[in-house]
XYZ file of C-alpha atoms in Angstrom:
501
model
C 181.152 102.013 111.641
C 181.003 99.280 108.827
C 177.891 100.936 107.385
C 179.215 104.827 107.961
C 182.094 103.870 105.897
C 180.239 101.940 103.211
C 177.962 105.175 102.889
C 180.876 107.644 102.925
C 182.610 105.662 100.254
C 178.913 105.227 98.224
C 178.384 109.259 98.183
C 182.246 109.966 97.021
C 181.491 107.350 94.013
C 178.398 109.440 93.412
C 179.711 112.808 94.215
C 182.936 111.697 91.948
C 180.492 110.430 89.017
C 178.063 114.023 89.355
C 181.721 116.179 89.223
C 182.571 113.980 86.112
C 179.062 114.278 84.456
C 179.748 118.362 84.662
C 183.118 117.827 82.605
C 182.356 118.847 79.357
C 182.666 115.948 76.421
C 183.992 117.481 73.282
C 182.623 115.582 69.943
C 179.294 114.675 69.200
C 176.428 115.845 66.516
C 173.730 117.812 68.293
C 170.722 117.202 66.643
C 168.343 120.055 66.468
C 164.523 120.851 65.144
C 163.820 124.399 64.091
C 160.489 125.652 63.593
C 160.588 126.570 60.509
C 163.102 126.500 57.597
C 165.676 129.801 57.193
C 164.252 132.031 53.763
C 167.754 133.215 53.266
C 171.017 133.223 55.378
C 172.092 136.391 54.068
C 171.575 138.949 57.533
C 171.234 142.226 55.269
C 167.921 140.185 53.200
C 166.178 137.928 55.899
C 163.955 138.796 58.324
C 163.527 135.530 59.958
C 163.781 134.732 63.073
C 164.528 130.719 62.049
C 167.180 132.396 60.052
C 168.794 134.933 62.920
C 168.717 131.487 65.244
C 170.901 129.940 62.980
C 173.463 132.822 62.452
C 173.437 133.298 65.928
C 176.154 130.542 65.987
C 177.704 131.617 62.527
C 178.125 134.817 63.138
C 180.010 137.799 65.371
C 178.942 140.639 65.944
C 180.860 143.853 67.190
C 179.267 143.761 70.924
C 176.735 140.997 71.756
C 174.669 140.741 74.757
C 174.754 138.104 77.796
C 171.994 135.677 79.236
C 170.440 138.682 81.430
C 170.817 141.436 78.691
C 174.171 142.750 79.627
C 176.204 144.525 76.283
C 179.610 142.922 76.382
C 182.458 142.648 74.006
C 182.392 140.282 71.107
C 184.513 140.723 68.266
C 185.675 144.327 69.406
C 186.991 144.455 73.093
C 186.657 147.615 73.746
C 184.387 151.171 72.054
C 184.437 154.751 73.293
C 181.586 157.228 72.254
C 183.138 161.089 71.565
C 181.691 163.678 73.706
C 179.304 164.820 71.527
C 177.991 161.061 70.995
C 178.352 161.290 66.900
C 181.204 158.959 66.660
C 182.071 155.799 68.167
C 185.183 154.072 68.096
C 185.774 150.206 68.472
C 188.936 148.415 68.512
C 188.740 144.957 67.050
C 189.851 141.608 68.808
C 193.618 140.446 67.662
C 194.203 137.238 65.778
C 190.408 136.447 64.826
C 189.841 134.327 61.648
C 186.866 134.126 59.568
C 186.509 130.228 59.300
C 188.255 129.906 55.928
C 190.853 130.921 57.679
C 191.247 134.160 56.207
C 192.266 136.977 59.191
C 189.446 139.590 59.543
C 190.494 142.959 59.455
C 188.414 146.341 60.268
C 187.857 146.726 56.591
C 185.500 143.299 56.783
C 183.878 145.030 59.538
C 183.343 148.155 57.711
C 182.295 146.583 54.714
C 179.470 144.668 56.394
C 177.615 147.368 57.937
C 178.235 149.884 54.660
C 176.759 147.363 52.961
C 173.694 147.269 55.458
C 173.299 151.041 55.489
C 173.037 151.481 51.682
C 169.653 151.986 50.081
C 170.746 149.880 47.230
C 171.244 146.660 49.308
C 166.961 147.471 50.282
C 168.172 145.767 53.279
C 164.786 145.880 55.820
C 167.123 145.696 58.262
C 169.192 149.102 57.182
C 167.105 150.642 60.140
C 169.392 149.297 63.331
C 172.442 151.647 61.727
C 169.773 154.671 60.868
C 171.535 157.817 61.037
C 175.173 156.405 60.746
C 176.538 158.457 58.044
C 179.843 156.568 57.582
C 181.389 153.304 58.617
C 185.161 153.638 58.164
C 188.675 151.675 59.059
C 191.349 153.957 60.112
C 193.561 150.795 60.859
C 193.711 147.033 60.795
C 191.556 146.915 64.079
C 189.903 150.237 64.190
C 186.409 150.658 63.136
C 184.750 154.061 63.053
C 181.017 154.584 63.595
C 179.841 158.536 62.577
C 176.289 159.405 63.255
C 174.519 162.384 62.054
C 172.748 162.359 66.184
C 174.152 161.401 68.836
C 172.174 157.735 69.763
C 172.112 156.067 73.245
C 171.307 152.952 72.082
C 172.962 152.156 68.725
C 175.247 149.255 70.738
C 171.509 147.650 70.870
C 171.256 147.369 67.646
C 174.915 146.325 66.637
C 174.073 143.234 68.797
C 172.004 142.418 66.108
C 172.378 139.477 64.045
C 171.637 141.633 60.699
C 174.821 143.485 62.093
C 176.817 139.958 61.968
C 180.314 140.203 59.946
C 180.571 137.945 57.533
C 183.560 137.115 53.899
C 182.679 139.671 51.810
C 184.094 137.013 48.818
C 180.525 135.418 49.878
C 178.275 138.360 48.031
C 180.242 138.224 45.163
C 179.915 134.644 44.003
C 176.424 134.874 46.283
C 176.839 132.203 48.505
C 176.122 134.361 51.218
C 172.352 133.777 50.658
C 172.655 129.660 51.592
C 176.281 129.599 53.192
C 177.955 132.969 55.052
C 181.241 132.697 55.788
C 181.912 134.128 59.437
C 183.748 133.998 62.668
C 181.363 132.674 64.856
C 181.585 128.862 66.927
C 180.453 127.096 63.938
C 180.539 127.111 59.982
C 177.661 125.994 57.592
C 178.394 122.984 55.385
C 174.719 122.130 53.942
C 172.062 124.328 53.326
C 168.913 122.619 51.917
C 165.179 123.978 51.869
C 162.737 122.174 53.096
C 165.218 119.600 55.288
C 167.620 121.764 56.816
C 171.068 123.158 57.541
C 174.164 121.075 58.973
C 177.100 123.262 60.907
C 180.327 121.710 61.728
C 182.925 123.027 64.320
C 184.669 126.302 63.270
C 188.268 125.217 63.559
C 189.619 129.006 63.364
C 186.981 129.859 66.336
C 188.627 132.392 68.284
C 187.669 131.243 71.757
C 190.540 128.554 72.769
C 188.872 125.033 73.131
C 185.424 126.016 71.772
C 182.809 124.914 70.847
C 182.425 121.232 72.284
C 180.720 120.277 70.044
C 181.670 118.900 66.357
C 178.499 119.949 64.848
C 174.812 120.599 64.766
C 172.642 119.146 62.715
C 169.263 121.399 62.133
C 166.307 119.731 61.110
C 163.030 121.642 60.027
C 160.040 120.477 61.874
C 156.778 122.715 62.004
C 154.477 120.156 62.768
C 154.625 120.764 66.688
C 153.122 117.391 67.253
C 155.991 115.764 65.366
C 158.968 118.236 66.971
C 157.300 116.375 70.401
C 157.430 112.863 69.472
C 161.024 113.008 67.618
C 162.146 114.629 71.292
C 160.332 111.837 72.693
C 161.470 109.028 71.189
C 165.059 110.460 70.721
C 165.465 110.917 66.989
C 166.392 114.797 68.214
C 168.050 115.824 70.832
C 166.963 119.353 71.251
C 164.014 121.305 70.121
C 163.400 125.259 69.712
C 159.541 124.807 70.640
C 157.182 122.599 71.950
C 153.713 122.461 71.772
C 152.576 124.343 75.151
C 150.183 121.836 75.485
C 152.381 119.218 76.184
C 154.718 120.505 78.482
C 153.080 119.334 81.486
C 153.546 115.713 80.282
C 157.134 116.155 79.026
C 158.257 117.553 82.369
C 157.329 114.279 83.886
C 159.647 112.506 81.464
C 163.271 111.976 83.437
C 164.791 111.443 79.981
C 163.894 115.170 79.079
C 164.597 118.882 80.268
C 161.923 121.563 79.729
C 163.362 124.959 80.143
C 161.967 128.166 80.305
C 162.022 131.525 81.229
C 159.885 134.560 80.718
C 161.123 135.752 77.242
C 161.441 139.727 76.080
C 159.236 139.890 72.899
C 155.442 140.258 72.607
C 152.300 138.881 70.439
C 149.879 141.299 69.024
C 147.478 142.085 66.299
C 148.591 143.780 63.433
C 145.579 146.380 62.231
C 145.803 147.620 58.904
C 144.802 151.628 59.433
C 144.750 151.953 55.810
C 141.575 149.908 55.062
C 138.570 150.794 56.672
C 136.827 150.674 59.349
C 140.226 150.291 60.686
C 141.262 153.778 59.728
C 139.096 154.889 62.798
C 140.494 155.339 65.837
C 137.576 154.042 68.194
C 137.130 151.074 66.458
C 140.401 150.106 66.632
C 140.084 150.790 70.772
C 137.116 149.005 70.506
C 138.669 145.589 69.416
C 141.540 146.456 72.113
C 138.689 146.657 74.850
C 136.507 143.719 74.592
C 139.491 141.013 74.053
C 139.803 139.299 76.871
C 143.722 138.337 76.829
C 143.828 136.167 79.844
C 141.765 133.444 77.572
C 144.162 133.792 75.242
C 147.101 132.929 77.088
C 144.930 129.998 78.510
C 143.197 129.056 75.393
C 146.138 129.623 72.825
C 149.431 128.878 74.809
C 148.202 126.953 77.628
C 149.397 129.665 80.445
C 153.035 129.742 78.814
C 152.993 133.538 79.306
C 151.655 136.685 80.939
C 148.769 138.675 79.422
C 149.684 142.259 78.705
C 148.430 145.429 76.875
C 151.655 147.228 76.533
C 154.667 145.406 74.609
C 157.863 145.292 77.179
C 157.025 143.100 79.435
C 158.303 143.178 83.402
C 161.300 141.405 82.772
C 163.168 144.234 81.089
C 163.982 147.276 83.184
C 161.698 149.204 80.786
C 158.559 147.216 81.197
C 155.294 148.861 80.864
C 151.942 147.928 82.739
C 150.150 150.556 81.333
C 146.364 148.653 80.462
C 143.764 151.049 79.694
C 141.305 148.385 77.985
C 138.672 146.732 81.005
C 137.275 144.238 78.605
C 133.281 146.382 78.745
C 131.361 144.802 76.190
C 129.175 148.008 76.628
C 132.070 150.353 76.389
C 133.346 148.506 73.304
C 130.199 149.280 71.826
C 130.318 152.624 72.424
C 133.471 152.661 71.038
C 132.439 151.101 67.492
C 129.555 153.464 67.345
C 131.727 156.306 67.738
C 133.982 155.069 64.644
C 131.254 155.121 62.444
C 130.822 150.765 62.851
C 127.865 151.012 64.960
C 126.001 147.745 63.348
C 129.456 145.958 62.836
C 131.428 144.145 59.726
C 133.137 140.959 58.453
C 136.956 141.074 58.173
C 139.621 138.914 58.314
C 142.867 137.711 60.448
C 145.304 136.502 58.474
C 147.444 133.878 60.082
C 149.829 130.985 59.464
C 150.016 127.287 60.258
C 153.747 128.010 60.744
C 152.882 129.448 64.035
C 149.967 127.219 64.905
C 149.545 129.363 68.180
C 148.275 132.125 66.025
C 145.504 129.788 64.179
C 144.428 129.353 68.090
C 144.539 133.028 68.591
C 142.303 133.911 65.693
C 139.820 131.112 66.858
C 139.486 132.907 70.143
C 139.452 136.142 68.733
C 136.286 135.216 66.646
C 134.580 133.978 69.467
C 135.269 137.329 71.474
C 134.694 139.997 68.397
C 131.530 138.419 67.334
C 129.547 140.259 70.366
C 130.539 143.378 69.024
C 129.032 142.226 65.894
C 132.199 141.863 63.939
C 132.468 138.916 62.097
C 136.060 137.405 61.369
C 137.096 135.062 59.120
C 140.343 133.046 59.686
C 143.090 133.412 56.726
C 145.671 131.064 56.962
C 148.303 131.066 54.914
C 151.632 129.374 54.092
C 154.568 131.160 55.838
C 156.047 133.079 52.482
C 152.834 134.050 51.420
C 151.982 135.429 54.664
C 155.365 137.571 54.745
C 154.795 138.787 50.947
C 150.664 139.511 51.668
C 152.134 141.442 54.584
C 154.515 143.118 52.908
C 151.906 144.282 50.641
C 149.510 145.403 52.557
C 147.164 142.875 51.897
C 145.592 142.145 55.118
C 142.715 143.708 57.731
C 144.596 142.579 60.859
C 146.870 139.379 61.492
C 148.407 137.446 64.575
C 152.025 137.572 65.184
C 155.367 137.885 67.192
C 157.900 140.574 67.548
C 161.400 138.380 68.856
C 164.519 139.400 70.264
C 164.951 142.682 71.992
C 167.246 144.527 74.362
C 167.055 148.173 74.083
C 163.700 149.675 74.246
C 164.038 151.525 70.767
C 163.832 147.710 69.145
C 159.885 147.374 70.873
C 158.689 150.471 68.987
C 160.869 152.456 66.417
C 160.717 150.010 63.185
C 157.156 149.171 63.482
C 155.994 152.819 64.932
C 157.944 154.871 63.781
C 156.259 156.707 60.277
C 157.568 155.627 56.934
C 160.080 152.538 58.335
C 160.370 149.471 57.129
C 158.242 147.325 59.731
C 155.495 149.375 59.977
C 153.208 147.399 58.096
C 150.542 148.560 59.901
C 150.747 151.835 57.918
C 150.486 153.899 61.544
C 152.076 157.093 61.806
C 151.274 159.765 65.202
C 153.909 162.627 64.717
C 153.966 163.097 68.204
C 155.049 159.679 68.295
C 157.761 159.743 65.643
C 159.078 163.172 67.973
C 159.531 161.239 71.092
C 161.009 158.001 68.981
C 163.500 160.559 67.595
C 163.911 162.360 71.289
C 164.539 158.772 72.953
C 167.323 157.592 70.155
C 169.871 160.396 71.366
C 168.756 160.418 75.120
C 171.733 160.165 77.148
C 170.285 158.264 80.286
C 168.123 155.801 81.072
C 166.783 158.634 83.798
C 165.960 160.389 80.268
C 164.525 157.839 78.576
C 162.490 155.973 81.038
C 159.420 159.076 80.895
C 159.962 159.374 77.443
C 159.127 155.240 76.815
C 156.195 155.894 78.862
C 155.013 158.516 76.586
C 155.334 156.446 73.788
C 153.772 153.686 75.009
C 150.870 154.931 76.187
C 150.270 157.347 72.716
C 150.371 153.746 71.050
C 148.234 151.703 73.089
C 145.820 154.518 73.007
C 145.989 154.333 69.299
C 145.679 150.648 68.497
C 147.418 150.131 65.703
C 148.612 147.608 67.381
C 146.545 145.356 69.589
C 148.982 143.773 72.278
C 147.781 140.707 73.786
C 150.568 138.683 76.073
C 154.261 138.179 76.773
C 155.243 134.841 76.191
C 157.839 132.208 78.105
C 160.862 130.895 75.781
C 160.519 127.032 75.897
C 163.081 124.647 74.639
C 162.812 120.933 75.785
C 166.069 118.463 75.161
C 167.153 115.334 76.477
C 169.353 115.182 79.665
C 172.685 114.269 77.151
C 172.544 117.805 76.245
C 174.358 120.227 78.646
C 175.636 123.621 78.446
C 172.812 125.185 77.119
C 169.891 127.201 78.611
C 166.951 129.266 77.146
C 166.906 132.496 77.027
C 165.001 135.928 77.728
C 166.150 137.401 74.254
C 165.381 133.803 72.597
C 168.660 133.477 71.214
C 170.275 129.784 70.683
C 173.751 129.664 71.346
C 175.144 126.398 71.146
C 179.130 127.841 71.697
C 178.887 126.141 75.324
C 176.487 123.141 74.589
C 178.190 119.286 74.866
C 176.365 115.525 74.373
C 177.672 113.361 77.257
C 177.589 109.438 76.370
């Protein structure tokens, strides 16, 4: 009786201490390693994704989406499409503060996405409000959205962080660049390239007793092996990635958390179709066919994702398995002999030691090309050169990562679609650009479903675009941090997150 007692009383101290440990501490500086360093914090000029990660806790957006993908209300509670679908009407949250403490209004609102829309801004970005014709505020919290088309999925795209409201005081004397003023969780107080960016507690946040936490401190890290050991060792508490290879090992660590979960964007290879041989069709299908992507997920991210040849991957209710490429050396052959290639070429693959998973890509891309006779040479370059060679055109084909989407528009419009700002690739299929067009103002996802599928298999088919694997969001942090979890659409949210003792 003696001992049942002593053990009751033993698991109510323990039961009491594990309820306690799940009461969130407020206070604390969360320290954080990034990837890589923001190249601007003004959402109508970057197109970073180290820069969208930080804004994410900045920044509000009219509608935002939840951990599984859901739309729900941000800084408008509630929106109403017109029958015909060409205007949309939001009504703005009451009492919301930018955190200068100056109220926002609809005009702030309005003024943020006009500003996105207009050709002068040259915002890359200007494509997640294409064919809004006006952005208007009837009344204090009343924001007005007319479209030239009706378009399912344009609450997608306002979910976007280039979408984010933000002081419009902040373009004028241009601080907007290093230090936007907005209504999100947290505020920026430091901004400096090459070490990082410090955010401290939004006092004015609009969600009562939030965040927990009195700041974050953001450190940029892009040496992988030095983001593991400052986990390790505890001079971070939290990291955005770690290297793949050493996740096995930091799982067995009972300081540490690994988490992950199958994430919604894609890697691929970029081919330029404006240089030859690349402007040929076959050869293009021919690199698609003999690349073997299940040594690539091995080889490059140590199994931290699923091989695919289509870019939505299962996760999102508009995944596509369509995977037309058998890996036939013979038919790949065939393939580069019908594209005018038959005895092969040297090219390049431009990549960058920013992402060192797409230095291992290109190594195992050599090795599988050169049986085809092609002969690729590894580019690497530093992460704003790569962008502005990019930009430019001046590539044969490079490794990358498309982050962050919801709606399946975001997978293919701005880097199919002819003429738009993403499509570096220089690919245009006018029966693709009809079916991109059809699927924007399709009213169901009944509708849209074949239509995706259309699209999707006209541009594997094609190849402008090689895909190669879905990969798994992992973020590792030490067992002080709670509140937080990774997620499918990779973005960091740190509104919840709190540092017990």
């Amino acid at each position: 009786m003696k001992r049942s007692l002593t053990l009751a009383l033993s698991l109510g101290v323990i039961l009491l201490g594990a309820a306690h440990a799940q009461t969130p501490v407020r206070g604390g500086i969360l320290k954080a390693a990034w990837t890589q360093e923001p190249a601007n914090l003004d959402p109508h000029v970057t197109s970073a994704y180290s820069s969208f990660q930080i804004l994410e806790n900045v920044l509000d957006t009219l509608v935002t989406v939840d951990a599984k993908g859901k739309i729900i209300p941000s800084l408008a509670t509630a929106w109403k499409a017109s029958a015909d679908g060409k205007t949309w009407t939001f009504t703005l949250r009451q009492g919301v503060k930018f955190s200068n403490g100056r109220a926002l209004s609809a005009a702030d609102v309005a003024y943020c996405l006009n500003r996105l829309r207009d050709p002068k801004t040259g915002s890359g970005n200007a494509y997640h409000l294409s064919g809004v014709t006006a952005v208007t505020a009837p009344s204090a919290n009343t924001v007005v959205l007319t479209l030239s088309k009706a378009r399912t999925n344009i609450l997608g795209d306002l979910t976007s962080k280039a979408t984010g409201i933000f002081a419009k005081e902040g373009v004028a004397d241009k601080s907007v660049a290093t230090r936007p003023v907005g209504t999100g969780p947290f505020k920026i107080t430091s901004y400096q390239p090459g070490v990082g960016v410090k955010l401290a507690r939004n006092t004015n946040y609009w969600q009562a007793g939030l965040p927990y936490l009195d700041g974050v401190d953001i450190r940029v890290v892009p040496d992988e092996g030095v983001r593991r050991s400052s986990l390790v060792s505890g001079d971070v508490d939290w990291v955005m990635a770690v290297p793949p290879q050493d996740i096995p090992t930091l799982k067995t660590n009972a300081a540490l958390k690994v988490d992950s979960i199958p994430a919604f964007s894609y890697w691929y290879i970029g081919v330029n179709t404006k240089h030859k041989p690349f402007d040929q069709k076959p050869v293009r299908q021919a690199m698609a066919e003999v690349i073997n992507r299940d040594q690539i997920v091995q080889g490059a991210i140590f199994g931290q994702g699923v091989a695919n040849q289509s870019p939505i991957p299962a996760v999102n209710e508009f995944g596509q398995t369509y995977a037309p490429y058998t890996g036939s050396l013979e038919k790949a052959k065939a393939l580069l002999g019908k594209g005018g290639a038959v005895a092969g070429f040297e090219t390049s693959i431009m990549v960058t030691g920013q992402y060192p998973e797409s230095v291992r890509i290109a190594q195992i891309l050599q090795a599988q090309l050169a049986p085809l006779g092609i002969k690729a040479n590894i580019r690497t370059l530093e992460w704003a050169q790569w962008l502005e060679e990019e930009g430019k055109g001046n590539y044969d084909l490079y490794v990358l990562s498309w982050n962050a989407m919801i709606d399946p528009d975001e997978y293919y419009y701005a880097q199919q679609r002819t003429g738009e700002g993403f499509n570096f690739t220089g690919y245009s299929n006018p029966a693709v650009d009809k079916l991109l067009d059809t699927a924007r103002v399709a009213t169901s996802d009944a509708q849209r479903k074949p239509l995706y599928t259309q699209i999707n298999k006209l541009v594997v088919d094609d190849a402008p675009y090689i895909y190669l694997y879905n990969p798994s969001n992992v973020n590792a942090y030490s067992t002080k941090v709670h509140g937080y979890a990774a997620r499918a659409d990779q973005a960091i949210k740190f509104v919840n997150t709190w540092l017990s003792k």
